[in-house]
PDB file of C-alpha atoms in Angstrom:
ATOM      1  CA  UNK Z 615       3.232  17.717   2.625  1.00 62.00           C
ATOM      2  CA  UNK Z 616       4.166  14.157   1.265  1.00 76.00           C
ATOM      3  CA  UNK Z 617       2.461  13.065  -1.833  1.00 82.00           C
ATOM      4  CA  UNK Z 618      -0.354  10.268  -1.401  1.00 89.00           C
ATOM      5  CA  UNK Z 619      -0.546   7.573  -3.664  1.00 96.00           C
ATOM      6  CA  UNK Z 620      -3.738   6.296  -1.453  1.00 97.00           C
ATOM      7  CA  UNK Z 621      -6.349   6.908  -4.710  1.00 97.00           C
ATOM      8  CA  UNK Z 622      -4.126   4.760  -7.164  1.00 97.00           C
ATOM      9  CA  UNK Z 623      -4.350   2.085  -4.553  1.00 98.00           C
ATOM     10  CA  UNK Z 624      -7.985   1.689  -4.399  1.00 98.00           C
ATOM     11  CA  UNK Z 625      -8.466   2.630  -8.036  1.00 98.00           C
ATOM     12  CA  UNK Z 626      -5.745  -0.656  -8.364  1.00 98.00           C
ATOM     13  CA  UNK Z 627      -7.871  -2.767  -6.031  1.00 97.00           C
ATOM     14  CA  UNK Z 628     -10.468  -2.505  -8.462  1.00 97.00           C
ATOM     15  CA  UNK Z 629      -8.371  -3.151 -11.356  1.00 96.00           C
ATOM     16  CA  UNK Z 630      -7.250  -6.122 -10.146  1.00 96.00           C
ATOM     17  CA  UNK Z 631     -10.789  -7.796  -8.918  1.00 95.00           C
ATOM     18  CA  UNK Z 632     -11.962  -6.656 -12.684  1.00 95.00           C
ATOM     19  CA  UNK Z 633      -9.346  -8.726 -13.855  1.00 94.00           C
ATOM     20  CA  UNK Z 634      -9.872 -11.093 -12.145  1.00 94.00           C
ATOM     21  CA  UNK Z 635     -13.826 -11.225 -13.257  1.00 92.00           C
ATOM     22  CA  UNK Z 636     -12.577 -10.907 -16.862  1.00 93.00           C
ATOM     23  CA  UNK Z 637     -10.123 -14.063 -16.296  1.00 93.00           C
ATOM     24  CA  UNK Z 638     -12.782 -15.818 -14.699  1.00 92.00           C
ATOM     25  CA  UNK Z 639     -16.327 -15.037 -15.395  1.00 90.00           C
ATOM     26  CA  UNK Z 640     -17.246 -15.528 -11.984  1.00 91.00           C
ATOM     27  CA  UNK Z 641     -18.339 -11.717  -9.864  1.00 90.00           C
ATOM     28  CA  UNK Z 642     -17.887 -13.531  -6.742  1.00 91.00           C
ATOM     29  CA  UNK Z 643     -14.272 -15.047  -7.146  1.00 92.00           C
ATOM     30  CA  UNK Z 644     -11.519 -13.414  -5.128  1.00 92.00           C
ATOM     31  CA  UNK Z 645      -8.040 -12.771  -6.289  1.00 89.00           C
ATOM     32  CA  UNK Z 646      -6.289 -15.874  -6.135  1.00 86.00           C
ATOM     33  CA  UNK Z 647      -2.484 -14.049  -7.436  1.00 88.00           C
ATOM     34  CA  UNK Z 648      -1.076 -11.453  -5.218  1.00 91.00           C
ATOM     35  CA  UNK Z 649       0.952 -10.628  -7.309  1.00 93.00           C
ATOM     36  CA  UNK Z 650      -2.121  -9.101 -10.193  1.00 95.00           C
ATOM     37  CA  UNK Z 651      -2.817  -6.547  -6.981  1.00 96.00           C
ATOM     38  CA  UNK Z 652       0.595  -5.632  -7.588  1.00 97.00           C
ATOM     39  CA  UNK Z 653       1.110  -5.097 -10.843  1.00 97.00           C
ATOM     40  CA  UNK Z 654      -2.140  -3.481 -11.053  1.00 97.00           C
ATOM     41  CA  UNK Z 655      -1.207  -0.881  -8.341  1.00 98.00           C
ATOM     42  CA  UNK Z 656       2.194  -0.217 -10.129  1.00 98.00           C
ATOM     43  CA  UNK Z 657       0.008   0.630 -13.395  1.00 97.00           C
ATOM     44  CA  UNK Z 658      -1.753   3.000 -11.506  1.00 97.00           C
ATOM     45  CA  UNK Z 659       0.891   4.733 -10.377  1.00 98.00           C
ATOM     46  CA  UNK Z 660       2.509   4.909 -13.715  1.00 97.00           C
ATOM     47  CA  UNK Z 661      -0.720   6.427 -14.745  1.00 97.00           C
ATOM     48  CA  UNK Z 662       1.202   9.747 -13.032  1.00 97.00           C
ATOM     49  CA  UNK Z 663       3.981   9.827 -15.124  1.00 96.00           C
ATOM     50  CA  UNK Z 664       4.027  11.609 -18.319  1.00 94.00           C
ATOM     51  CA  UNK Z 665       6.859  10.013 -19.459  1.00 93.00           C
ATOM     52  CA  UNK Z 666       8.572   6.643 -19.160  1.00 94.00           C
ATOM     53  CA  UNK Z 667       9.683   6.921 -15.405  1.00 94.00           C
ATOM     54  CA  UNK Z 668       8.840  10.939 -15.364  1.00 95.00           C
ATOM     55  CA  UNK Z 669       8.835  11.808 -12.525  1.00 96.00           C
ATOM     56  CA  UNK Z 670       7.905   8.734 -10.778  1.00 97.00           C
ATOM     57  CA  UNK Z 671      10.417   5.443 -10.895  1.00 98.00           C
ATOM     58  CA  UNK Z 672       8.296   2.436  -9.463  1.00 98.00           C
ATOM     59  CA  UNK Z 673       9.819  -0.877  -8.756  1.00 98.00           C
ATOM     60  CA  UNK Z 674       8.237  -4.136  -7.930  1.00 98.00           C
ATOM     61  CA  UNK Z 675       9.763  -6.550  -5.357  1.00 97.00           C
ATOM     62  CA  UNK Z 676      12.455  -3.958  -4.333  1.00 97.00           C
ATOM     63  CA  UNK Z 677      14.766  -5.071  -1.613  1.00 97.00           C
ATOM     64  CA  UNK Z 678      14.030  -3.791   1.512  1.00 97.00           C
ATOM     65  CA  UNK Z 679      17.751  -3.181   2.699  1.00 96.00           C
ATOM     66  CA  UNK Z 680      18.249  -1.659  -0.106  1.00 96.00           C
ATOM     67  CA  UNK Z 681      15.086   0.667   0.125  1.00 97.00           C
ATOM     68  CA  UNK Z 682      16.168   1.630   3.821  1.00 97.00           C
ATOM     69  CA  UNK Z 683      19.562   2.601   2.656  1.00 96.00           C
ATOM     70  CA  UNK Z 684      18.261   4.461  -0.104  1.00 96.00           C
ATOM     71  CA  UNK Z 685      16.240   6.669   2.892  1.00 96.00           C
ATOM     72  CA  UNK Z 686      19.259   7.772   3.901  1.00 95.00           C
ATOM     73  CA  UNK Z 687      21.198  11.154   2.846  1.00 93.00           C
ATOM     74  CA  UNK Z 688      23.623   9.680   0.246  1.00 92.00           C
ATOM     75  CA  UNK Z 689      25.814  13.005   1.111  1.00 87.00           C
ATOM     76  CA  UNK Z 690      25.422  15.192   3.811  1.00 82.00           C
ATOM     77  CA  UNK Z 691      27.301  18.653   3.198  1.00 73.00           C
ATOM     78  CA  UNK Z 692      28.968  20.106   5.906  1.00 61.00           C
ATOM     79  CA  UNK Z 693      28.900  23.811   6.681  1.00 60.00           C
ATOM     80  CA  UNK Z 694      33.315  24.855   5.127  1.00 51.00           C
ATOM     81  CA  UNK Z 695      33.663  27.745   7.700  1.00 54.00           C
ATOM     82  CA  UNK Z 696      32.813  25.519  11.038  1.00 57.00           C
ATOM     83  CA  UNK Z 697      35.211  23.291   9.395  1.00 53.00           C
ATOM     84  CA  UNK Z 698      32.609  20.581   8.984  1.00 60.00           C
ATOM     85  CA  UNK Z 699      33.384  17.589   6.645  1.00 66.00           C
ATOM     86  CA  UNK Z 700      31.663  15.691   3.831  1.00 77.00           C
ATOM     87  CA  UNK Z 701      29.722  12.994   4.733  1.00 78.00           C
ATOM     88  CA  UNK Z 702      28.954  10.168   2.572  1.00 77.00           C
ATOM     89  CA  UNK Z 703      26.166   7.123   3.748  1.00 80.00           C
ATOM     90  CA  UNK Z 704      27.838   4.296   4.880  1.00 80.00           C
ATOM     91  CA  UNK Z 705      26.067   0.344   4.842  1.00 79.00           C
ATOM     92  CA  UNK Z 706      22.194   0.268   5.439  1.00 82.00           C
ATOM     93  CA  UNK Z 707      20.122   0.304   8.368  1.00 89.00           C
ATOM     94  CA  UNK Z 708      18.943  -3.001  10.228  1.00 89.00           C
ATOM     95  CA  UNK Z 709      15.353  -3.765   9.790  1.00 93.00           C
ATOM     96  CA  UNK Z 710      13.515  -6.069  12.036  1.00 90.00           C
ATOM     97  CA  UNK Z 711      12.402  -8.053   8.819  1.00 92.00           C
ATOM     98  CA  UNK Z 712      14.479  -7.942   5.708  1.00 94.00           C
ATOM     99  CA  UNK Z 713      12.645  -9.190   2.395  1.00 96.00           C
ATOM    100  CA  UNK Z 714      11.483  -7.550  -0.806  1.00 97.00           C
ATOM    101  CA  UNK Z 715       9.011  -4.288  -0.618  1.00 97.00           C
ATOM    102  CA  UNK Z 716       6.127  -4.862  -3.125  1.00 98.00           C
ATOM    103  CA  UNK Z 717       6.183  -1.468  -4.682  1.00 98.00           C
ATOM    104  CA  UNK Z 718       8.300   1.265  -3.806  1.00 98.00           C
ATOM    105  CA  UNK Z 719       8.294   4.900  -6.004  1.00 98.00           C
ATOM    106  CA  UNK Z 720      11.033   7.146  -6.012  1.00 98.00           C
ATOM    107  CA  UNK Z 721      11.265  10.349  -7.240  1.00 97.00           C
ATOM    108  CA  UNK Z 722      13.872  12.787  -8.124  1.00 95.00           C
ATOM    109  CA  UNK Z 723      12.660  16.238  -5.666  1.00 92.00           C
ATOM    110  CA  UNK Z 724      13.955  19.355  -6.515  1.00 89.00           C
ATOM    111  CA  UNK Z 725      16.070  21.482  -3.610  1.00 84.00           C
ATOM    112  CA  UNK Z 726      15.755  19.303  -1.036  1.00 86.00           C
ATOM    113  CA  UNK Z 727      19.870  18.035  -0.883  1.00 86.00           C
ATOM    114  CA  UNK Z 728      19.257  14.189  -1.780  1.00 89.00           C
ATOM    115  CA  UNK Z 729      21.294  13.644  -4.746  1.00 88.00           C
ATOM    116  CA  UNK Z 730      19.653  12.070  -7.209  1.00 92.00           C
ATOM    117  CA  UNK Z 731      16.200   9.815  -7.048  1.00 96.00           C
ATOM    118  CA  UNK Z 732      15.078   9.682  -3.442  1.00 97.00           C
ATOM    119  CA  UNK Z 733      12.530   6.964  -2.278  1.00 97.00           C
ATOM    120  CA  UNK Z 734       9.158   8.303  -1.386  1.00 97.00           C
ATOM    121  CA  UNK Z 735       6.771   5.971  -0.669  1.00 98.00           C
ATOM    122  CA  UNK Z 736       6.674   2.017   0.339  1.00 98.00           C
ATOM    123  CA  UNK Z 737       3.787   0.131  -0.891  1.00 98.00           C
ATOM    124  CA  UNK Z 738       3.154  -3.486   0.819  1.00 98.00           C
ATOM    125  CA  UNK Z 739      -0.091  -5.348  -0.764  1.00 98.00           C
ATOM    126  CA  UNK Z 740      -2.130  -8.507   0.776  1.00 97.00           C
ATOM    127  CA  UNK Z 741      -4.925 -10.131  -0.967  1.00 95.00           C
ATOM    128  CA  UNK Z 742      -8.124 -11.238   0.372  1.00 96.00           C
ATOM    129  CA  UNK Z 743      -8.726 -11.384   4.450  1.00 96.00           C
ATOM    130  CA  UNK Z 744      -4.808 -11.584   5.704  1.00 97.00           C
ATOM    131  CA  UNK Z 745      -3.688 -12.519   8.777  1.00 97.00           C
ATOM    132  CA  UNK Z 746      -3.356 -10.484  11.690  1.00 97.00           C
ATOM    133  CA  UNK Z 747       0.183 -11.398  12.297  1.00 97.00           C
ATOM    134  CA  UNK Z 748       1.193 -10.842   8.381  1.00 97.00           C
ATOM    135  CA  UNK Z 749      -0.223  -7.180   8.459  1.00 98.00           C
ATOM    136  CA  UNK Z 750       1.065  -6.131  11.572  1.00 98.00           C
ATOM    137  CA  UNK Z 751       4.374  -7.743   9.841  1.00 97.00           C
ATOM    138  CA  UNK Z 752       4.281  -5.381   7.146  1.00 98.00           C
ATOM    139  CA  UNK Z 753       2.788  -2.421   9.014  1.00 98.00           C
ATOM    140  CA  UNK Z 754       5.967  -2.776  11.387  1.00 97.00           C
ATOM    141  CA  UNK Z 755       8.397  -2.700   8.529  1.00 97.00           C
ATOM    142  CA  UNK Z 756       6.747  -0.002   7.022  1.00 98.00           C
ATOM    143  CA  UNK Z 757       6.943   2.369  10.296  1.00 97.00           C
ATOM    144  CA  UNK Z 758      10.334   1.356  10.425  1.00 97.00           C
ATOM    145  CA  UNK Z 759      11.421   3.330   7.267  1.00 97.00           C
ATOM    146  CA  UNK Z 760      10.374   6.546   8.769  1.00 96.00           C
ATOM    147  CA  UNK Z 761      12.948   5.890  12.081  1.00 94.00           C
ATOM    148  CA  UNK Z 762      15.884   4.622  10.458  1.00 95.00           C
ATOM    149  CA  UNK Z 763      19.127   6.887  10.808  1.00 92.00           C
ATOM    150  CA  UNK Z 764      23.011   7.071   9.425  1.00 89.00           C
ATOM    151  CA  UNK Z 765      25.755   8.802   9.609  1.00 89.00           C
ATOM    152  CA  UNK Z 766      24.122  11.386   6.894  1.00 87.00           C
ATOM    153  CA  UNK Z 767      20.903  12.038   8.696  1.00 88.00           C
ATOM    154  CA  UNK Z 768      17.565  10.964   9.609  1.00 92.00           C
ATOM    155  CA  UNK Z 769      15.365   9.172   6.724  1.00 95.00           C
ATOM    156  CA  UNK Z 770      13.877  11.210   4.077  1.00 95.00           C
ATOM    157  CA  UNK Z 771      10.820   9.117   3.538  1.00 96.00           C
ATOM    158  CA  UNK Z 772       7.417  10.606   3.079  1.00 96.00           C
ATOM    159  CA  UNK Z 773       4.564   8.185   3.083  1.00 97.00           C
ATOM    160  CA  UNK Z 774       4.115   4.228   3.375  1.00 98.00           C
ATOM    161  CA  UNK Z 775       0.848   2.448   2.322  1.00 98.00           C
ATOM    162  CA  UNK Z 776      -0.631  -0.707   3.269  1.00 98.00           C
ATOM    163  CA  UNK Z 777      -3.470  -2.257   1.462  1.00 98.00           C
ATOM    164  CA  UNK Z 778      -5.582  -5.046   1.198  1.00 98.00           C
ATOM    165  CA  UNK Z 779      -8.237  -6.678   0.343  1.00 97.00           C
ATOM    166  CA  UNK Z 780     -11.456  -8.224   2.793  1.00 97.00           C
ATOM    167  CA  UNK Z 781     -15.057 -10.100   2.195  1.00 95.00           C
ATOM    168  CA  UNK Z 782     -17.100 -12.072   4.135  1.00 90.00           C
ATOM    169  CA  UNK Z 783     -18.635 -15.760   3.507  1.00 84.00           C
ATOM    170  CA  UNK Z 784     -22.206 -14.313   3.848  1.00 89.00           C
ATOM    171  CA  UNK Z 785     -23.360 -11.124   2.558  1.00 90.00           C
ATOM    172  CA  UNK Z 786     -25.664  -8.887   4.300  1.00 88.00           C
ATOM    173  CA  UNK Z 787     -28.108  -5.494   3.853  1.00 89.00           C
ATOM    174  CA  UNK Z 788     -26.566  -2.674   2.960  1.00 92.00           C
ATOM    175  CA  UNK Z 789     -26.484  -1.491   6.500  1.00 92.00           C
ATOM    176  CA  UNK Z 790     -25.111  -4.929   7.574  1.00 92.00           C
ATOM    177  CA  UNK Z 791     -21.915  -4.169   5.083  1.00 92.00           C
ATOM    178  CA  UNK Z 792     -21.335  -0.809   5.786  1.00 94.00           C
ATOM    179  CA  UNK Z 793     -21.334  -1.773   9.737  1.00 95.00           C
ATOM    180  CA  UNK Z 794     -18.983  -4.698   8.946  1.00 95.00           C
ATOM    181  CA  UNK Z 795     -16.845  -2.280   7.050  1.00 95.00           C
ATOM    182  CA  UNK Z 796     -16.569  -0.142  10.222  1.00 97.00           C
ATOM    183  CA  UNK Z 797     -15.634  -3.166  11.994  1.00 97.00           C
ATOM    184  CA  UNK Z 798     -13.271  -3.995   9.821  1.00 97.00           C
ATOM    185  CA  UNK Z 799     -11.727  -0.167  10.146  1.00 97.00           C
ATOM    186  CA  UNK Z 800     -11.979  -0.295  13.400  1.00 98.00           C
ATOM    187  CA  UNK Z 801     -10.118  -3.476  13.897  1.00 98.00           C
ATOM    188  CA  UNK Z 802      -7.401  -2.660  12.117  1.00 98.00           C
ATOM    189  CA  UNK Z 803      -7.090   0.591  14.280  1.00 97.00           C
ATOM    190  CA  UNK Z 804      -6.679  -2.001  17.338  1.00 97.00           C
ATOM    191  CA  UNK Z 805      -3.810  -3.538  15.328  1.00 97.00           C
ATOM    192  CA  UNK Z 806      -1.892  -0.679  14.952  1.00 97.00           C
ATOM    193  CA  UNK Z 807      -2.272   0.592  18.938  1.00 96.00           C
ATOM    194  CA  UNK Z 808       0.582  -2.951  19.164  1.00 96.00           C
ATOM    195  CA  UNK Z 809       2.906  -0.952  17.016  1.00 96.00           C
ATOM    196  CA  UNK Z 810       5.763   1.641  18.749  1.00 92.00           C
ATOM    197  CA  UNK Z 811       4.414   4.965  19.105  1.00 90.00           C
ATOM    198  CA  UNK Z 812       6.025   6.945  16.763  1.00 88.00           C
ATOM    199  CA  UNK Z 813       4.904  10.729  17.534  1.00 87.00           C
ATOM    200  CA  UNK Z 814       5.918  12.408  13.538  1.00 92.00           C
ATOM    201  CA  UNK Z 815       4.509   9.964  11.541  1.00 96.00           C
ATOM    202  CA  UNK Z 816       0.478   9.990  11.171  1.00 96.00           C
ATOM    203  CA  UNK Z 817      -1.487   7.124  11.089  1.00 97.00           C
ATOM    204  CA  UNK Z 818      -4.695   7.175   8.974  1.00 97.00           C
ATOM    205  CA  UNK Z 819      -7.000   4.052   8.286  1.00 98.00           C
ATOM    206  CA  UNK Z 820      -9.931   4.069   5.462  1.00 98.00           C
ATOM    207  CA  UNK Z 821     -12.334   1.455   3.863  1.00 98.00           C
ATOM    208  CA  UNK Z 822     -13.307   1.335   0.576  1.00 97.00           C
ATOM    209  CA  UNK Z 823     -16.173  -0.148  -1.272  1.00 96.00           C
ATOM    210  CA  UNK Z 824     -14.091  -1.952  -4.360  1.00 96.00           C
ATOM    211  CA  UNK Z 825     -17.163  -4.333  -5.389  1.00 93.00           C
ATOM    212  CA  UNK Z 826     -20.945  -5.298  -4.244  1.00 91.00           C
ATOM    213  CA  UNK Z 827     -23.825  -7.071  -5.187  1.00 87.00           C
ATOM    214  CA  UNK Z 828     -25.750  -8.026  -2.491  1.00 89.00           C
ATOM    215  CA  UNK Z 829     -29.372  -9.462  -4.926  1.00 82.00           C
ATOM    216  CA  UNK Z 830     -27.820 -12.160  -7.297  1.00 77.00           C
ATOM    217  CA  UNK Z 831     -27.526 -12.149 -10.916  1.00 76.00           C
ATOM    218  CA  UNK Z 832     -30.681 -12.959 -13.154  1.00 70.00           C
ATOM    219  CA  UNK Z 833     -29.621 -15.600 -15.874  1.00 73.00           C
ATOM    220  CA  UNK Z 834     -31.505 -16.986 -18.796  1.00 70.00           C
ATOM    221  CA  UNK Z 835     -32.859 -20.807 -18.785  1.00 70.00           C
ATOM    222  CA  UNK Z 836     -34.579 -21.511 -21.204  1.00 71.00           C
ATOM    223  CA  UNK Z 837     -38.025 -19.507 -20.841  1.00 75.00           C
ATOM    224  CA  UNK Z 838     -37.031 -18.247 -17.805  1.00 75.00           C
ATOM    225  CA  UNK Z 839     -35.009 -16.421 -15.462  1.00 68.00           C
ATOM    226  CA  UNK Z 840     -33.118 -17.897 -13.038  1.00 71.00           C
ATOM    227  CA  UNK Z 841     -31.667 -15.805  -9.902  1.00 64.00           C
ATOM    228  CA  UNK Z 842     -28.255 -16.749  -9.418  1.00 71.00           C
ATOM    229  CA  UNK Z 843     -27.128 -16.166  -5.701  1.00 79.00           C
ATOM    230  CA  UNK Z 844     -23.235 -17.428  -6.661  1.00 82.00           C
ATOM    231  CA  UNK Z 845     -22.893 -14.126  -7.477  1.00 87.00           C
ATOM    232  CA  UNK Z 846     -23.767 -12.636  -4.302  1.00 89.00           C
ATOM    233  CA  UNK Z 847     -20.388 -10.905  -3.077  1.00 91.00           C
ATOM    234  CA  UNK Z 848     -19.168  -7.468  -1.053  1.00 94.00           C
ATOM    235  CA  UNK Z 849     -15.215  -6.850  -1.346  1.00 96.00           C
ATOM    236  CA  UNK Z 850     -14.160  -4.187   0.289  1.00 97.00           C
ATOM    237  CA  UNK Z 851     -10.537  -2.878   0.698  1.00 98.00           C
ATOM    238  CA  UNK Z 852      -8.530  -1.502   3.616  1.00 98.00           C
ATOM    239  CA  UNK Z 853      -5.686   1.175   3.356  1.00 98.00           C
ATOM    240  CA  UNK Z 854      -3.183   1.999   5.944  1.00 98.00           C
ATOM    241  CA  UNK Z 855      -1.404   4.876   5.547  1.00 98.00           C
ATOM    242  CA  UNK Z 856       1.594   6.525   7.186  1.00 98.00           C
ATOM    243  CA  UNK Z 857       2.746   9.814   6.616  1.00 97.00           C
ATOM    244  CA  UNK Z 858       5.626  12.122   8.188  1.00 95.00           C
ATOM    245  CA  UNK Z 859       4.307  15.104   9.924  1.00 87.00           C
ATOM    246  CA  UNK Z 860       7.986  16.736   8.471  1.00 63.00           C
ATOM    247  CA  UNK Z 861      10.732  15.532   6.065  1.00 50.00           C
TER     248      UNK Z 861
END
């Protein structure tokens, strides 16, 4: 079963809108860096490690030919008394989209024949409400990874996340947000239905409460309180994950 890193990403989600509070006093304001989501996802991942890079080796703004190569066999032993050859992994697969992967962890696993530190999970991060066409961008890419194939074999990959980030100009009930979150689920399950079916690689969507106040913060004036509805705010994030039924 391939590891999930889905946890880290919503424990990094709320990293990142603390942060963001912290840098700006202000509950309500959304991220306005992308790239704090990803640095705060890659710190949660290193949380794993017990030592620099042990086991995990995360990079930021890795190179997505180079991350589809890397998904590849970089050997493939042949069996000596059929009088089968060595094969070694020759240039890197085409990609609809090439660009830079926002974090991508590799990991050295044991018995398995991939020499050396094999990628084994693609990470791609949006901030607050994304466009349809962006995500279905990245979700395409990330599928993609799991299909690619050389002259060593079929891709070794294990898992590829998607996450982001969503709120909503007015803030409801309690019952209102948890419906709009199901929406929100739900919609992205729509998106993915215009993606190629792709029968070994499960699809899972999940929403997340990340932060919520749906009263207003009380603030001192003078002999009085003052309710103060700038505050009012429900962010909620969205993970899409894909995961190979076999590696």
């Amino acid at each position: 079963m391939p590891k999930s890193f889905r946890d880290p990403l919503v424990k990094a989600m709320r990293r990142a809108c603390d942060d963001m509070l912290r840098f700006s006093g202000e509950p309500a304001k959304r991220l306005n860096a992308e790239y704090l989501f990803t640095v705060a996802v890659a710190k949660e991942l290193d949380k794993l490690n017990g030592y620099y890079g042990d086991p995990y080796r995360i990079y930021l703004e890795k190179k997505t030919r180079d991350f589809a190569r890397d998904c590849l066999y970089p050997v493939k032993f042949g069996n000596a008394l059929q009088g089968e050859s060595i094969r070694h992994r020759t240039g890197a697969p085409k990609l609809s989209r090439n660009g830079r992967i926002d974090v991508a962890v590799y990991e050295d696993v044991p018995n398995n024949g991939y020499l050396g530190h094999q990628p084994i999970c693609a990470i791609e991060l949006k901030g607050f409400n994304p466009a349809r066409a962006l995500v279905l961008e990245d979700l395409r890419r990330n599928l993609e990874y799991f299909s690619v194939k050389g002259n060593t074999g079929g891709s070794v990959l294990g898992t590829a996340l998607f996450g982001a980030l969503h709120s909503w100009s007015k803030v409801g009930t309690q019952s209102d947000e948890e419906a709009r979150a199901e929406q929100l689920r739900r919609k992205y399950i729509r998106w993915l239905s215009e993606l190629p079916e792709t029968p070994n690689v499960r699809r899972t969507v999940s929403v997340h409460q990340i932060r919520q106040d749906l009263v207003g913060e009380f603030v001192d004036e003078g002999d009085c309180q003052v309710l103060d509805v700038d505050t009012i705010h429900s962010f909620v994030g969205i993970v899409v994950e894909f995961c190979a039924d076999a590696i």
